[in-house]
XYZ file of C-alpha atoms in Angstrom:
610
model
C -28.474 23.963 10.623
C -31.085 21.935 8.818
C -32.206 18.724 10.387
C -31.638 15.388 8.717
C -33.627 12.188 8.745
C -31.916 11.484 12.067
C -33.100 14.800 13.553
C -31.644 18.249 14.054
C -28.069 18.477 15.258
C -26.398 21.570 16.653
C -23.160 22.586 14.932
C -20.434 21.277 17.232
C -16.857 22.494 16.971
C -15.843 19.644 14.666
C -18.528 20.519 12.095
C -17.485 24.172 12.160
C -13.825 23.200 11.858
C -14.547 20.921 8.870
C -16.326 23.720 6.980
C -13.647 26.259 7.889
C -10.934 23.920 6.680
C -12.619 23.541 3.293
C -13.737 27.105 2.617
C -10.731 28.683 4.357
C -12.502 31.407 6.310
C -13.943 31.630 9.804
C -17.445 30.225 10.272
C -19.243 30.879 13.544
C -22.467 29.321 14.837
C -24.557 32.071 13.199
C -23.060 31.931 9.708
C -25.743 31.671 6.950
C -23.899 28.668 5.486
C -25.120 26.604 8.433
C -28.740 27.271 7.477
C -28.187 25.489 4.168
C -26.467 22.314 5.384
C -27.777 19.055 6.786
C -26.154 16.334 8.828
C -26.215 12.751 7.715
C -25.387 9.719 9.860
C -24.264 6.464 8.240
C -23.893 3.110 9.935
C -20.881 0.966 9.110
C -21.461 -0.665 5.725
C -24.195 1.753 4.616
C -23.794 3.355 1.176
C -23.732 7.137 0.922
C -24.140 6.939 -2.857
C -23.975 4.384 -5.620
C -22.113 4.761 -8.890
C -24.495 6.340 -11.398
C -26.649 8.153 -8.802
C -27.590 11.782 -9.599
C -24.891 14.234 -8.640
C -26.843 16.792 -6.641
C -24.985 17.143 -3.329
C -21.637 17.958 -1.800
C -20.607 16.050 1.345
C -17.970 16.675 4.008
C -16.885 13.856 6.302
C -16.822 15.074 9.889
C -16.301 11.813 11.749
C -15.800 8.218 10.645
C -14.339 6.725 7.485
C -15.587 6.025 3.945
C -14.397 3.933 1.017
C -14.679 4.750 -2.701
C -15.483 1.850 -5.031
C -15.927 1.420 -8.794
C -18.118 -1.278 -10.298
C -16.455 -4.201 -12.037
C -17.453 -5.723 -15.364
C -20.128 -7.869 -13.706
C -21.746 -4.857 -12.034
C -20.518 -5.598 -8.505
C -20.663 -2.320 -6.542
C -17.512 -3.284 -4.595
C -15.634 -4.316 -7.735
C -12.524 -2.100 -7.593
C -11.328 -0.391 -4.428
C -10.120 3.160 -5.137
C -9.281 4.921 -1.875
C -10.458 5.853 1.591
C -12.016 9.143 2.666
C -11.100 10.491 6.087
C -12.431 13.320 8.262
C -11.957 16.682 6.555
C -12.235 15.192 3.052
C -15.042 16.173 0.698
C -17.061 14.140 -1.795
C -18.964 15.365 -4.837
C -17.538 18.761 -5.873
C -17.527 18.007 -9.585
C -21.036 16.572 -9.549
C -22.291 19.587 -7.603
C -20.980 21.912 -10.301
C -21.989 19.868 -13.346
C -24.887 17.716 -12.185
C -23.132 14.703 -13.740
C -23.919 11.242 -12.296
C -21.688 9.885 -9.559
C -18.632 8.180 -11.006
C -17.955 6.028 -7.911
C -19.834 4.459 -5.035
C -19.120 5.620 -1.483
C -19.589 3.248 1.469
C -19.110 3.849 5.197
C -16.345 1.818 6.801
C -17.686 2.585 10.283
C -20.367 4.723 11.905
C -19.855 8.125 10.294
C -21.140 11.704 10.447
C -21.294 13.881 7.321
C -22.440 17.356 6.314
C -24.510 17.680 3.139
C -25.074 20.746 0.956
C -27.638 20.321 -1.825
C -27.093 21.820 -5.248
C -30.016 24.240 -5.073
C -29.038 25.431 -1.607
C -25.457 25.974 -2.700
C -26.542 27.982 -5.746
C -28.663 30.259 -3.559
C -25.852 30.673 -1.090
C -23.332 31.400 -3.847
C -25.330 34.418 -5.006
C -25.115 35.869 -1.498
C -21.527 34.797 -0.862
C -19.541 34.490 -4.135
C -16.441 33.501 -2.185
C -18.038 30.106 -1.495
C -18.462 29.351 -5.196
C -14.962 30.580 -5.945
C -13.516 28.313 -3.270
C -15.464 25.334 -4.602
C -14.199 25.971 -8.148
C -10.638 26.305 -6.839
C -10.892 22.980 -5.043
C -12.262 21.256 -8.146
C -9.368 22.637 -10.193
C -6.895 21.392 -7.584
C -8.470 17.942 -7.615
C -8.269 17.708 -11.396
C -4.705 18.977 -11.442
C -3.574 16.480 -8.797
C -5.348 13.462 -10.290
C -2.058 12.170 -11.685
C 0.138 13.511 -8.916
C 1.050 11.782 -5.683
C -1.915 9.754 -4.454
C -2.933 9.619 -0.822
C -2.305 6.344 0.991
C -5.428 4.235 1.331
C -5.061 3.739 5.088
C -4.056 7.267 6.104
C -5.156 8.948 9.319
C -6.289 5.835 11.159
C -7.458 6.968 14.568
C -9.679 4.260 16.075
C -8.273 0.750 16.311
C -9.794 -2.448 17.678
C -7.388 -5.102 18.973
C -8.882 -8.593 19.218
C -6.800 -11.662 20.174
C -8.050 -14.863 18.575
C -6.882 -16.714 21.688
C -6.082 -15.291 25.093
C -2.553 -16.590 25.612
C 0.404 -15.130 27.480
C 2.014 -14.246 24.164
C -1.031 -12.415 22.732
C -1.536 -10.534 25.995
C 2.072 -9.364 26.086
C 1.967 -8.370 22.422
C -1.141 -6.227 22.972
C 0.619 -4.390 25.789
C 3.775 -3.921 23.712
C 1.816 -2.688 20.696
C -0.170 -0.150 22.715
C 3.104 1.153 24.182
C 4.508 1.574 20.653
C 1.380 3.358 19.408
C 1.516 5.748 22.365
C 4.887 6.977 21.063
C 3.109 8.289 17.939
C 0.544 10.458 19.741
C -1.868 10.874 22.612
C -3.599 7.515 23.029
C -6.633 6.341 24.971
C -7.023 2.602 25.499
C -10.545 1.477 26.388
C -11.566 -1.880 27.797
C -15.076 -3.093 28.562
C -14.433 -3.356 32.294
C -12.778 0.023 32.953
C -14.881 2.582 31.098
C -15.907 4.454 34.235
C -12.282 5.098 35.130
C -11.990 7.244 31.983
C -15.184 9.191 32.674
C -17.543 7.220 30.419
C -21.308 7.390 31.092
C -21.225 3.690 32.065
C -18.747 1.962 34.345
C -18.473 -1.222 32.293
C -20.054 -3.320 29.558
C -20.694 -6.997 30.196
C -21.416 -9.588 27.534
C -24.952 -9.189 26.140
C -25.332 -5.734 27.747
C -27.045 -3.199 25.488
C -24.784 -0.303 24.470
C -26.264 3.010 25.652
C -26.475 5.718 22.999
C -24.628 8.073 25.333
C -21.522 5.881 25.096
C -21.323 6.441 21.319
C -21.370 10.221 21.801
C -18.797 9.942 24.572
C -16.294 7.937 22.526
C -16.744 10.332 19.588
C -15.732 13.195 21.854
C -12.696 11.196 22.971
C -11.661 10.901 19.309
C -11.511 14.691 19.146
C -9.181 14.764 22.149
C -6.797 11.939 21.229
C -4.671 10.933 18.264
C -5.666 7.299 18.814
C -8.529 5.562 20.561
C -7.784 1.858 20.993
C -10.503 -0.646 21.836
C -9.083 -3.689 23.619
C -11.558 -6.447 22.795
C -12.113 -10.023 23.891
C -13.854 -13.045 22.444
C -15.649 -13.379 25.786
C -17.460 -10.032 25.494
C -19.277 -9.927 22.191
C -21.337 -6.829 22.971
C -18.227 -4.735 23.520
C -16.422 -6.218 20.502
C -19.400 -5.547 18.203
C -19.564 -1.955 19.388
C -15.808 -1.464 19.006
C -15.697 -2.808 15.442
C -18.490 -0.434 14.400
C -16.367 2.481 15.647
C -13.060 1.336 14.154
C -10.968 2.421 11.200
C -9.041 -0.862 11.383
C -9.415 -4.128 13.290
C -6.313 -6.076 14.337
C -6.834 -9.799 14.867
C -3.976 -11.263 16.904
C -3.135 -14.914 16.324
C -0.616 -17.086 18.159
C 0.972 -19.308 15.489
C 1.327 -22.149 18.003
C -2.465 -22.463 18.103
C -4.760 -24.049 15.506
C -5.536 -21.941 12.392
C -9.272 -22.710 11.853
C -11.760 -19.939 12.579
C -13.143 -19.864 16.105
C -16.906 -20.226 16.455
C -17.235 -16.757 17.955
C -15.482 -15.144 14.948
C -18.364 -15.867 12.570
C -20.916 -14.773 15.197
C -19.040 -11.533 15.734
C -18.744 -10.860 12.016
C -22.475 -11.374 11.519
C -23.410 -9.317 14.579
C -21.155 -6.401 13.647
C -23.490 -5.674 10.771
C -22.082 -4.350 7.537
C -19.064 -2.566 9.019
C -16.222 -2.943 6.534
C -13.205 -1.643 8.473
C -9.888 -2.888 7.140
C -8.828 -6.099 8.868
C -5.244 -7.066 9.542
C -4.174 -10.469 10.816
C -1.088 -10.361 13.019
C 0.554 -13.733 13.527
C 2.920 -14.085 16.475
C 5.825 -16.264 15.386
C 8.776 -18.024 17.057
C 12.261 -16.408 17.001
C 13.986 -15.795 13.644
C 15.865 -19.107 13.774
C 12.585 -20.985 13.272
C 10.889 -20.771 9.860
C 7.479 -19.160 9.447
C 5.002 -21.758 8.219
C 1.317 -22.396 7.638
C 0.233 -18.783 7.152
C -2.002 -19.807 4.267
C -4.140 -21.928 6.612
C -4.717 -18.956 8.923
C -5.729 -16.744 6.009
C -7.977 -19.369 4.450
C -10.295 -19.412 7.456
C -10.882 -15.676 7.862
C -11.198 -12.480 5.872
C -8.128 -10.289 6.161
C -7.117 -7.342 4.001
C -3.501 -7.588 5.155
C -1.345 -9.792 7.326
C 1.998 -9.287 9.071
C 4.264 -11.482 11.159
C 5.718 -10.574 14.544
C 8.678 -12.760 15.465
C 9.634 -13.320 19.080
C 12.657 -11.270 20.026
C 12.352 -8.880 17.039
C 11.070 -5.564 18.459
C 10.949 -3.935 15.020
C 8.224 -6.371 13.971
C 5.994 -4.922 16.695
C 7.133 -1.434 15.711
C 6.099 -2.233 12.113
C 2.509 -2.812 13.235
C 2.581 0.484 15.128
C 3.965 2.252 12.048
C 1.151 0.814 9.934
C -1.463 1.978 12.428
C 0.059 5.444 12.790
C 0.489 5.978 9.039
C 4.289 5.893 9.216
C 4.939 2.576 7.477
C 7.268 2.699 4.481
C 6.840 0.802 1.227
C 9.729 0.168 -1.172
C 9.009 -0.348 -4.903
C 11.750 -1.756 -7.152
C 11.713 -1.499 -10.943
C 13.031 -4.020 -13.422
C 16.251 -3.387 -15.292
C 18.010 -6.732 -15.690
C 21.520 -6.683 -14.184
C 21.170 -3.012 -13.312
C 18.635 -4.132 -10.712
C 21.507 -5.154 -8.437
C 21.560 -1.450 -7.516
C 18.443 -2.122 -5.418
C 20.607 -3.919 -2.850
C 22.790 -0.845 -2.457
C 19.726 1.376 -2.118
C 18.369 -0.855 0.639
C 21.679 -0.701 2.503
C 21.621 3.102 2.371
C 18.034 3.128 3.658
C 18.970 0.921 6.591
C 21.918 3.138 7.469
C 19.647 6.205 7.323
C 17.217 4.591 9.784
C 14.446 3.980 7.243
C 12.854 0.596 8.018
C 11.084 -1.034 5.064
C 7.657 -2.362 6.029
C 6.382 -3.509 2.626
C 8.310 -4.335 -0.534
C 7.229 -4.969 -4.110
C 8.710 -5.022 -7.561
C 8.764 -6.108 -11.169
C 11.142 -8.333 -13.162
C 14.610 -8.343 -11.584
C 13.220 -5.810 -9.127
C 10.828 -8.567 -8.019
C 13.747 -10.925 -7.389
C 15.595 -8.280 -5.385
C 12.413 -7.484 -3.453
C 11.986 -11.167 -2.654
C 15.566 -11.360 -1.377
C 14.989 -8.338 0.872
C 11.661 -9.715 2.144
C 13.174 -13.095 2.973
C 14.516 -14.170 6.388
C 18.078 -13.384 5.283
C 20.138 -10.546 6.679
C 21.194 -7.859 4.207
C 24.728 -9.254 3.965
C 23.312 -12.719 3.322
C 21.011 -11.307 0.642
C 23.941 -9.627 -1.118
C 26.156 -12.720 -0.934
C 23.434 -15.102 -2.078
C 22.420 -12.803 -4.943
C 26.044 -12.595 -6.051
C 26.301 -16.380 -5.859
C 23.091 -16.804 -7.811
C 23.724 -14.347 -10.653
C 27.515 -14.133 -10.976
C 28.561 -17.704 -10.297
C 25.227 -19.284 -11.165
C 25.067 -17.505 -14.566
C 21.287 -17.836 -15.068
C 21.454 -15.836 -18.319
C 23.917 -18.247 -19.917
C 21.932 -21.458 -20.451
C 21.312 -20.768 -24.132
C 18.944 -22.976 -26.062
C 17.476 -23.373 -29.529
C 15.672 -19.992 -29.906
C 12.212 -21.284 -30.722
C 10.577 -19.733 -27.631
C 13.422 -17.839 -26.004
C 17.180 -17.319 -26.109
C 17.785 -19.199 -22.853
C 15.980 -22.206 -21.449
C 15.316 -20.698 -18.015
C 16.015 -24.005 -16.271
C 19.107 -22.682 -14.535
C 17.119 -19.686 -13.317
C 14.391 -22.009 -12.015
C 16.912 -24.133 -10.100
C 18.582 -21.116 -8.516
C 15.290 -19.506 -7.439
C 14.067 -22.739 -5.858
C 17.412 -23.271 -4.124
C 17.643 -19.835 -2.544
C 14.044 -18.563 -2.324
C 12.162 -21.688 -1.326
C 9.373 -19.868 0.582
C 5.658 -19.251 0.415
C 4.936 -15.555 -0.119
C 2.537 -15.552 2.831
C 5.351 -16.767 5.106
C 7.845 -14.003 4.295
C 8.720 -11.917 7.379
C 8.355 -8.684 5.360
C 5.146 -8.320 3.306
C 5.865 -8.716 -0.409
C 4.228 -8.550 -3.827
C 5.321 -8.677 -7.454
C 3.522 -8.478 -10.764
C 3.538 -10.324 -14.074
C 1.406 -10.030 -17.206
C -0.921 -12.540 -18.889
C 0.428 -13.056 -22.387
C -3.009 -13.632 -23.941
C -4.956 -10.664 -22.535
C -2.285 -8.265 -21.291
C -3.939 -8.204 -17.847
C -1.764 -7.578 -14.826
C -1.273 -10.503 -12.446
C -0.642 -9.540 -8.815
C 1.388 -12.142 -6.910
C 1.015 -11.789 -3.141
C 0.370 -15.415 -2.231
C 1.623 -18.808 -3.332
C 5.050 -20.283 -4.028
C 7.632 -17.495 -4.215
C 9.887 -18.948 -6.972
C 6.878 -19.379 -9.261
C 5.808 -15.772 -8.704
C 9.169 -14.148 -9.340
C 9.880 -16.530 -12.228
C 6.711 -15.155 -13.888
C 7.560 -11.561 -13.008
C 11.016 -11.915 -14.610
C 10.009 -13.880 -17.739
C 11.551 -11.358 -20.149
C 9.890 -11.870 -23.551
C 12.219 -13.513 -26.040
C 14.972 -14.069 -23.477
C 13.335 -16.242 -20.788
C 10.396 -18.567 -21.560
C 6.926 -17.523 -20.363
C 5.766 -18.881 -17.018
C 2.490 -20.677 -16.413
C 0.117 -18.920 -14.003
C -3.344 -20.394 -13.436
C -2.920 -22.497 -16.602
C -2.182 -19.366 -18.665
C 1.105 -18.044 -20.007
C 2.566 -15.059 -18.175
C 5.531 -12.826 -18.987
C 7.634 -10.123 -17.372
C 5.620 -7.566 -15.411
C 7.695 -4.784 -16.992
C 5.607 -5.248 -20.134
C 2.640 -3.670 -18.368
C 4.033 -1.891 -15.292
C 7.727 -1.595 -14.563
C 7.297 0.465 -11.393
C 4.179 -0.737 -9.505
C 3.807 2.244 -7.180
C 0.048 2.108 -7.777
C -0.076 -1.347 -6.204
C 1.881 -0.150 -3.163
C -0.589 2.725 -2.716
C -3.251 0.151 -1.853
C -1.102 -1.226 0.963
C -1.155 0.205 4.508
C 1.898 2.413 4.063
C 2.233 6.137 4.593
C 5.449 6.708 2.629
C 6.603 5.177 -0.658
C 10.187 5.067 -1.892
C 10.552 3.933 -5.510
C 13.724 2.954 -7.371
C 13.692 3.383 -11.142
C 16.556 2.352 -13.418
C 15.713 3.789 -16.835
C 17.535 6.743 -18.344
C 16.420 9.785 -20.333
C 19.901 10.327 -21.766
C 20.181 10.265 -25.552
C 23.050 8.524 -27.337
C 24.241 9.273 -30.868
C 25.804 6.532 -32.983
C 28.777 7.080 -35.282
C 27.371 5.302 -38.317
C 24.680 6.264 -40.848
C 23.143 2.812 -41.225
C 23.160 -0.303 -39.107
C 26.260 -2.394 -39.796
C 25.803 -6.012 -40.751
C 26.532 -8.778 -38.278
C 29.695 -9.633 -40.247
C 30.894 -6.025 -40.019
C 30.390 -6.048 -36.251
C 32.335 -9.310 -35.948
C 35.171 -8.029 -38.141
C 35.456 -4.946 -35.942
C 35.746 -7.091 -32.854
C 38.393 -9.515 -34.085
C 40.360 -7.873 -36.934
C 42.855 -5.196 -35.830
C 42.336 -2.717 -38.691
C 38.597 -3.137 -39.305
C 36.283 -0.326 -38.106
C 34.690 -1.025 -34.715
C 30.952 -0.528 -34.198
C 29.339 0.045 -30.842
C 25.994 -1.718 -31.139
C 23.657 -3.100 -28.479
C 23.400 -6.857 -28.155
C 20.258 -8.722 -29.116
C 19.422 -9.339 -25.461
C 19.895 -5.652 -24.629
C 17.581 -4.623 -27.465
C 14.910 -7.054 -26.271
C 15.280 -5.948 -22.646
C 15.089 -2.275 -23.575
C 12.114 -2.856 -25.861
C 10.269 -4.458 -22.945
C 10.680 -1.241 -20.941
C 9.910 1.288 -23.671
C 6.210 0.481 -23.899
C 5.575 1.567 -20.322
C 8.259 4.227 -19.967
C 5.770 7.105 -19.883
C 3.656 5.335 -17.282
C 6.759 4.626 -15.198
C 7.504 8.348 -15.157
C 3.966 9.155 -14.034
C 4.041 6.482 -11.336
C 7.429 7.719 -10.179
C 5.894 11.135 -9.480
C 3.434 9.475 -7.112
C 6.203 8.173 -4.860
C 7.337 10.285 -1.922
C 10.952 9.697 -2.943
C 12.057 8.529 -6.393
C 15.608 7.263 -6.721
C 17.304 6.755 -10.091
C 20.795 5.308 -9.535
C 23.329 6.126 -12.295
C 23.751 2.610 -13.669
C 23.269 3.362 -17.362
C 26.938 2.662 -18.055
C 26.483 -0.975 -17.090
C 25.146 -3.411 -19.656
C 21.756 -4.932 -18.926
C 23.296 -8.421 -18.823
C 26.596 -7.344 -17.241
C 26.377 -9.556 -14.163
C 30.179 -9.511 -13.736
C 29.856 -5.885 -12.526
C 27.632 -6.956 -9.616
C 29.607 -5.223 -6.862
C 30.068 -1.989 -8.815
C 26.335 -1.831 -9.569
C 25.440 -2.423 -5.906
C 27.886 0.302 -4.890
C 26.453 2.733 -7.433
C 22.985 2.204 -5.968
C 24.325 2.715 -2.457
C 26.222 5.936 -3.208
C 23.294 7.483 -5.065
C 20.744 6.552 -2.423
C 22.910 7.713 0.473
C 23.184 11.193 -1.042
C 19.556 11.513 -2.150
C 18.088 10.134 1.077
C 20.121 12.609 3.132
C 18.757 15.491 1.030
C 15.208 14.178 1.282
C 15.359 13.748 5.057
C 16.781 17.248 5.469
C 13.956 18.708 3.365
C 11.377 16.731 5.348
C 12.704 18.105 8.625
C 12.592 21.660 7.272
C 8.924 21.208 6.370
């Protein structure tokens, strides 16, 4: 194997396994392929390539974690996050074949080891071993074919986790122990602390604060990664040397906060962040909360003082909240995405009931339009029965679609909807016990607005501002309308969350309907058919139905593509219900439940067979 700028490295079993996995044939230590490859070490935060660089190499990630980024309009290299690259993944096939410039930038999340094959070396090798070139071309074809298929979750295959309490309290200590016990259920786990390294066979017995980290320890922990599903670093604010080292090795860092303490950043947090270098591992803030009877408050203050990619709440006495964190870490978290569909969206409540009965806990929930309102109800502190009863109260008895007004801006004033949302969903998004998001659309530019912070009624009011029916909402001093205008099934947003499985619920229909008239009847003809016994009757959609359906049609093709990217797509048979038929609430909920119960059972059976 060729040496790199870091020096020659012998092909260990993980390098051989990575190449074998890609090329799909056995590669021993004497294979000529190894004479044409180099190793490359990256420190956390270091860029492997920048967008626009020459495309002259193929890389395989052996150990560590990388992130793919696209530049934004201002030229920021970390403008748009695309995905994460995990051991066994490759980077640069298309550029190797075509020589085209790099289309994305690749940055190391943590200390990482890669294999590099240059274009000239690969061309020489391909003449001697045509199977290598054929395999490369096959992989490129597969990548292009799957570009619009199911995307890989952005936080898949996490293996090294740092756990760092912001304060050492009895509650944070107990949570760390409980979380480690939950993670151990998902696979062989090694938990390392600074004071007990020798007990696990490390080359040093312990690391004290300000101790230098021996290079041999890095090699040792890398070997432990090969032997375990998870390596957990238990860190402390009192040992900065160990915490710095752990963060540079980690796929994700969990900061544990006790909500009874003060939110502002601790002095050591900024020192640790600066000392950890450029490591950009995902950071999740876990806030330990009182029991469910007490409201969650003040999350925004905790988030304002520190950088966190995600946050979750763990309520005292709710074991599944701890299990949720373990599911996120182990790649088993489930995200639920709910489409808009006006009154047909009540089916989402039935789907959720069927999921609960099937033992599928929902760890993240998002939606659009009425799907956003249903998602908010499911993410709230209510029980499922409370969510169903309150939703029925809000939409059937509250009649939010009936406060008609002079149709200068919209058919209804929206004031009744505003009152109901504020009465029943008076929460900050950050304080919801289940993580939540919804989307709306800026009316002026058509840009998507992602709501995952702020006052919940304002967010879902914007997401459900159906053009022509409900007045636009005001978001950041700009008008915003229903998210269904731009994305009625935001699976792509959920893919950027730390979930391993996505269930999506779509309410549109591909069924065609033929009318029994050759031209549209006049309004007077429709009225005569309704009220005069011998006049012909015409089945025509209402104005509100036409406007609701028109909102969906513009993104129908995209909804179908996004639906394919979900692990399970449910489409409850609710087409027979009118889009404003709130009186059929219970029948619509039941239809969603019956459909989901059947489809989930089939899906789980297929999953077990595979």
